[in-house]
XYZ file of N, CA and C in Angstrom:
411
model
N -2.106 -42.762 11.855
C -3.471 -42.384 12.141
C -3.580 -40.858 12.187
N -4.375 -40.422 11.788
C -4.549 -38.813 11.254
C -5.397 -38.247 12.331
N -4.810 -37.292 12.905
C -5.731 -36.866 14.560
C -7.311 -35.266 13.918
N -7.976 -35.956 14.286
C -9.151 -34.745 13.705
C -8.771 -33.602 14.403
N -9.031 -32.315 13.520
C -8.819 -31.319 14.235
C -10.258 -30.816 14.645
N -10.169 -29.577 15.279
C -11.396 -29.252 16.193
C -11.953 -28.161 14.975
N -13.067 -27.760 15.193
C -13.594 -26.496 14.436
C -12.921 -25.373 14.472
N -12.124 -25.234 15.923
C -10.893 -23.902 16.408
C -9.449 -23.983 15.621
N -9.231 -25.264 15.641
C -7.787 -25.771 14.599
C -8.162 -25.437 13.193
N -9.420 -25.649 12.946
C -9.675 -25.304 11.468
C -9.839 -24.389 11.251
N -9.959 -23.313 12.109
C -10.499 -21.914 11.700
C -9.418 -21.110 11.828
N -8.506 -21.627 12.610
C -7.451 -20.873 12.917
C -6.428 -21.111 12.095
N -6.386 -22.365 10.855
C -5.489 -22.797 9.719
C -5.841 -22.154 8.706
N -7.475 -22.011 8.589
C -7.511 -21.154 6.880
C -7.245 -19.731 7.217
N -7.551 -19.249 8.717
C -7.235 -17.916 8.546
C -5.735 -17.645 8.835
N -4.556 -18.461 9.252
C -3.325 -18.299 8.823
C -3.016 -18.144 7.304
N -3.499 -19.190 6.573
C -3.383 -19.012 5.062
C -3.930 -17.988 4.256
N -5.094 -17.340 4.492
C -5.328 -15.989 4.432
C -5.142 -14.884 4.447
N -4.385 -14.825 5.957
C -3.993 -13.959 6.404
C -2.681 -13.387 5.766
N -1.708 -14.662 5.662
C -0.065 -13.756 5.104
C -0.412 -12.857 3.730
N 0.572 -11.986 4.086
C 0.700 -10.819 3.580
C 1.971 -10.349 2.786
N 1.889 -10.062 1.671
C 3.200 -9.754 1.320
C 3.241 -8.385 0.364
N 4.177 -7.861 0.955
C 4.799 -6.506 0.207
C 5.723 -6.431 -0.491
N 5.913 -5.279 -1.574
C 7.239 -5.401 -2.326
C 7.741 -3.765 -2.285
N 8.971 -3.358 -2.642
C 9.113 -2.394 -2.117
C 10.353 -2.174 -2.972
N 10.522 -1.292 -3.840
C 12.074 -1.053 -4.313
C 12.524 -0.292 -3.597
N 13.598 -0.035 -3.336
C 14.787 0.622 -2.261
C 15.695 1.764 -3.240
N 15.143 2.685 -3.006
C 15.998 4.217 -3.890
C 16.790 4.693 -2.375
N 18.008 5.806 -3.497
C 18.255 6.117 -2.484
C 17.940 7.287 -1.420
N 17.125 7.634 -1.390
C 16.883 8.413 -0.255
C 16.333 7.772 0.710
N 15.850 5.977 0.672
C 16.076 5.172 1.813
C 17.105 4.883 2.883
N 17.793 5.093 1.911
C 19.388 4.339 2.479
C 20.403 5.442 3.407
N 21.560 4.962 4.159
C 22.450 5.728 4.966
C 23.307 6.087 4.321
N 24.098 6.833 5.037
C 25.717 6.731 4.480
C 26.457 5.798 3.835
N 25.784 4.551 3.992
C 27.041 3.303 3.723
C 26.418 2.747 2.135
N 24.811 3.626 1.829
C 24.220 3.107 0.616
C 23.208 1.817 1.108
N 22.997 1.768 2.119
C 22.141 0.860 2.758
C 20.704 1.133 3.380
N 19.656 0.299 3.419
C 18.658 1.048 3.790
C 18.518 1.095 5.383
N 18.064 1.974 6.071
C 18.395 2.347 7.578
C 17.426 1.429 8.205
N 18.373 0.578 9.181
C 17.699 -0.304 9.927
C 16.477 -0.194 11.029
N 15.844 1.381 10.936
C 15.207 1.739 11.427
C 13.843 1.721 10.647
N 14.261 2.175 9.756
C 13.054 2.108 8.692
C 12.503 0.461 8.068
N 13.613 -0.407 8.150
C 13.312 -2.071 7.864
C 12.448 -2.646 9.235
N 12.611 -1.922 10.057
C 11.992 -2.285 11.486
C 10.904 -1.940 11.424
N 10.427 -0.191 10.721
C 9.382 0.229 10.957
C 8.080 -0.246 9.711
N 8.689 -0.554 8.935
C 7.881 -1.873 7.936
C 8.256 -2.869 8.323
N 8.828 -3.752 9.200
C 8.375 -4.795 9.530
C 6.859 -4.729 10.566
N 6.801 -3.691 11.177
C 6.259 -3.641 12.385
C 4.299 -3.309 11.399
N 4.723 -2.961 10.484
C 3.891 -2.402 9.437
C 2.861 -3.257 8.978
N 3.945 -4.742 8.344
C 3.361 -5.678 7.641
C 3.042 -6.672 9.046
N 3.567 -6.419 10.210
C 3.256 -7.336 11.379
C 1.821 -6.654 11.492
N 1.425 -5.923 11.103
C 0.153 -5.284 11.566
C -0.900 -5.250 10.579
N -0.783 -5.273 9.600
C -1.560 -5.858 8.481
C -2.248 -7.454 8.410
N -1.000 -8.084 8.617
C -0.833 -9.221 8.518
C -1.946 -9.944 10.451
N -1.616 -9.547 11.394
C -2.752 -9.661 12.250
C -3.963 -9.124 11.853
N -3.981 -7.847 11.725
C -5.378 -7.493 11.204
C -6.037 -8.426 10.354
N -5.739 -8.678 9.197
C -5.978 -9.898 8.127
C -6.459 -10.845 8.945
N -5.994 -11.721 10.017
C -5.856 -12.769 10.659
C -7.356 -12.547 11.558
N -7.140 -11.192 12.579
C -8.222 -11.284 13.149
C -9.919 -10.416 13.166
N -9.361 -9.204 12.210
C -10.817 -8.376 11.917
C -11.003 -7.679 13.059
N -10.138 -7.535 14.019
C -10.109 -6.740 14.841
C -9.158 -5.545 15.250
N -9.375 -4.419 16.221
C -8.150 -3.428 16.469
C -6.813 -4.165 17.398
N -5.776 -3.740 16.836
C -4.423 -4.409 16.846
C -3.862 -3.655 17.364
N -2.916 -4.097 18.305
C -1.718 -3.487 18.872
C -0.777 -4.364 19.059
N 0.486 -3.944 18.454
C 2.395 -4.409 18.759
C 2.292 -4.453 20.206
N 2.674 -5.327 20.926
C 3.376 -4.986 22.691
C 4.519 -5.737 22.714
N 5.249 -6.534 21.099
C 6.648 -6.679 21.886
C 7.073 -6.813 20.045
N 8.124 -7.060 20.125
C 9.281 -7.367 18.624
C 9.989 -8.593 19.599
N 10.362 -9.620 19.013
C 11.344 -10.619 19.210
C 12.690 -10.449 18.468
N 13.257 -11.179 18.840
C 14.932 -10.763 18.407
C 14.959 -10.717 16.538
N 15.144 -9.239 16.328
C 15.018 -9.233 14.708
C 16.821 -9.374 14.456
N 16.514 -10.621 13.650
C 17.984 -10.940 12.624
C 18.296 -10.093 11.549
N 18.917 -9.411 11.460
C 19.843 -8.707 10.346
C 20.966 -9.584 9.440
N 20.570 -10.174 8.717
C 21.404 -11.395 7.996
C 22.056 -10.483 7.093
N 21.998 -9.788 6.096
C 22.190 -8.942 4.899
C 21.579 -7.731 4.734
N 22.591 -7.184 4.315
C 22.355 -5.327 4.393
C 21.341 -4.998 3.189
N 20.568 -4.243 2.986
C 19.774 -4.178 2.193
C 20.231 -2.762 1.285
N 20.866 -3.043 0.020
C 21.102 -2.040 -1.028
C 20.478 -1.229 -1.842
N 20.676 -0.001 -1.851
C 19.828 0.955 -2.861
C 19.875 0.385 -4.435
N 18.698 0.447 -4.851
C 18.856 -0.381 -5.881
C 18.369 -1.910 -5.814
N 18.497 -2.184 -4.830
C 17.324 -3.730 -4.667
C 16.123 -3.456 -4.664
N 14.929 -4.581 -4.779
C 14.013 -5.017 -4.414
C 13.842 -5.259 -2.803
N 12.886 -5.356 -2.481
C 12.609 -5.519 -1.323
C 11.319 -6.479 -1.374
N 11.367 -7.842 -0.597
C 9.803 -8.145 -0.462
C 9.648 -8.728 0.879
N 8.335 -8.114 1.763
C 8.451 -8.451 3.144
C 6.853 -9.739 3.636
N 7.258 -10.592 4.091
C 6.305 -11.500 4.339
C 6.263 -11.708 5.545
N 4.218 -11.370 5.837
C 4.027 -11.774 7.471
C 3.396 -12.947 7.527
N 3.679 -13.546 8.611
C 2.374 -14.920 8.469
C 2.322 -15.220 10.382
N 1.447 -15.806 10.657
C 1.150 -15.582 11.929
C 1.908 -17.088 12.103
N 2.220 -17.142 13.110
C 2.856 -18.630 13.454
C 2.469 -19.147 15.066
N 1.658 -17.705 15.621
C 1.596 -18.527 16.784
C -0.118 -17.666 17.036
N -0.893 -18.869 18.018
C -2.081 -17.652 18.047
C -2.714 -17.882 19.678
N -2.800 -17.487 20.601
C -3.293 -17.195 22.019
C -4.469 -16.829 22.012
N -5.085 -16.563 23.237
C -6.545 -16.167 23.595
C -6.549 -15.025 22.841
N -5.556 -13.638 23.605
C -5.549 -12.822 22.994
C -4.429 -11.943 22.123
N -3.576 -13.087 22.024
C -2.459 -12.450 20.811
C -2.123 -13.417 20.130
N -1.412 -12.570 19.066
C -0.772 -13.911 18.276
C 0.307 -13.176 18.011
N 1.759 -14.178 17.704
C 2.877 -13.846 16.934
C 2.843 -13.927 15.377
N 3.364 -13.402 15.171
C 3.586 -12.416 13.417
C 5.029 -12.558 13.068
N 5.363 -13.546 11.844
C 6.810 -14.188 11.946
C 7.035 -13.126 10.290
N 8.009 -12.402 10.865
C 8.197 -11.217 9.332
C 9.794 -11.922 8.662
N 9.680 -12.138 7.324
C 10.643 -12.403 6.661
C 10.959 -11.234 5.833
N 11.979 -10.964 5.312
C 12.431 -9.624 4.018
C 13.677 -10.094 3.658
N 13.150 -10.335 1.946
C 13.810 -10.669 1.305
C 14.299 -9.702 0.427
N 15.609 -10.202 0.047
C 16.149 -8.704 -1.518
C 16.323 -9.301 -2.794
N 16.656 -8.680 -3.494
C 17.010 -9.187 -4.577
C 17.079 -7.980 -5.754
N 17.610 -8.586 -6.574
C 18.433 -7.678 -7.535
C 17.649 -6.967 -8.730
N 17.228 -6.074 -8.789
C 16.810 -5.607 -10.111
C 16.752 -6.467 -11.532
N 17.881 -7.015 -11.397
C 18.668 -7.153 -13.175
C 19.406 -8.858 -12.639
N 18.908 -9.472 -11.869
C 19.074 -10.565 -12.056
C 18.085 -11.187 -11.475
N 18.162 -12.823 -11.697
C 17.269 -13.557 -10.846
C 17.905 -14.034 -9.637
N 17.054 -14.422 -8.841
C 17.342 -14.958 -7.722
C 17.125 -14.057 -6.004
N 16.878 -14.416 -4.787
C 16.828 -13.703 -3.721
C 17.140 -14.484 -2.478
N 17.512 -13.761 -1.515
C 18.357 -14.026 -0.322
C 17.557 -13.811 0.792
N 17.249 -14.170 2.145
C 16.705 -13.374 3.547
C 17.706 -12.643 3.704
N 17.050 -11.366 4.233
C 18.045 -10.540 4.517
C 17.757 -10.153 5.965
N 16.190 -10.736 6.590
C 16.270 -10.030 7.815
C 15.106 -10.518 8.354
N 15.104 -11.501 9.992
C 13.423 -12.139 10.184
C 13.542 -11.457 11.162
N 12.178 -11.455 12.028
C 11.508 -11.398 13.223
C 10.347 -11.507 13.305
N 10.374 -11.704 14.769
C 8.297 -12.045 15.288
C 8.114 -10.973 15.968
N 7.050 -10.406 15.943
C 6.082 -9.713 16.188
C 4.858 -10.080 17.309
N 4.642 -9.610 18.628
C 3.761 -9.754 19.476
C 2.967 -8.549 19.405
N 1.130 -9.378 18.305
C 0.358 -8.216 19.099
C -0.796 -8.474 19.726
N -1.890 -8.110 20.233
C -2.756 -8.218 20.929
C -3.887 -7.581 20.542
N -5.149 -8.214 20.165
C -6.293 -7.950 20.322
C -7.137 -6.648 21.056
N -7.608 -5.565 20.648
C -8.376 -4.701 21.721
C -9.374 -4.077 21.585
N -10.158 -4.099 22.370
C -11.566 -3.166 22.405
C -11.558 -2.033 22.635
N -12.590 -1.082 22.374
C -12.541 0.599 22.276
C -11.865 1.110 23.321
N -12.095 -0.091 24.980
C -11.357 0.894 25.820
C -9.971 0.178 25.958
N -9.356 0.089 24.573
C -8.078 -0.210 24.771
C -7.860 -1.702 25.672
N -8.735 -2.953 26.626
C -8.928 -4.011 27.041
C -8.482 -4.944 26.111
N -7.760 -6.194 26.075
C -7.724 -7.358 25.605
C -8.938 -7.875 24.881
N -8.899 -8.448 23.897
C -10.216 -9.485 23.467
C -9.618 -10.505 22.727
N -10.298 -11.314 23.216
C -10.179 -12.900 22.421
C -9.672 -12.047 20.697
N -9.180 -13.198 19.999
C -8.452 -12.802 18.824
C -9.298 -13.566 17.614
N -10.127 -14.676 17.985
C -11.198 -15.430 17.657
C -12.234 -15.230 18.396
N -13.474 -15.004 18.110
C -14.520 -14.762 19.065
C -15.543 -16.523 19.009
């Protein structure tokens, strides 16, 4: 038996599907460290990037980060890869929602791609004086 959803379940499903976001990004080296890798600071600071796009998209409102969840570092990301980073909201509250970031690599000169690195993203909804607001009105 198929449970009806509410007008809020529905509004809050097409604008997940809407909302994700995806970037692509080749990786030269003046990204990268010493080791020829791109600096895990900078994969953080585009994640935090496309976490913020990717809410905005979602809610049409001013956005703010107030947390990162445990970001996985699966695979080092090489000068000379591709880069493609995907947000999609996975969780949504009164006034925040989580922002689940994937980044993937892959090779110039072949097919195929790997995760190289997830995390969620907590941000929050706000009005001019910086206050909480519903994320759906």
């Amino acid at each position: 038996m198929e449970v009806e959803k509410t007008p809020r379940e529905e509004l809050i499903e097409q604008r997940i599907i809407n909302s994700e976001t995806r970037i692509f990004k080749a990786v030269f080296p003046g990204d990268t460290n010493h080791h020829n890798t791109m600096f895990g600071g900078s994969v953080m600071y585009l994640m935090d990037e496309i976490a913020f796009m990717t809410a905005t998209r979602f809610c049409r409102k001013p956005i703010v980060t107030v947390s990162s969840d445990k970001i996985d570092f699966k695979h080092s990301i090489p000068a000379g890869t591709i880069v493609e980073m995907v947000g999609k909201v996975v969780r949504v509250g009164r006034s925040s929602l989580d922002v689940q970031i994937d980044v993937f690599i892959e090779s110039m000169y072949r097919d195929g791609r790997d995760k190289a690195i997830s995390g969620t993203f907590t941000l929050v909804a706000i009005n001019e004086n910086k206050r909480p607001v519903p994320v759906i009105d």
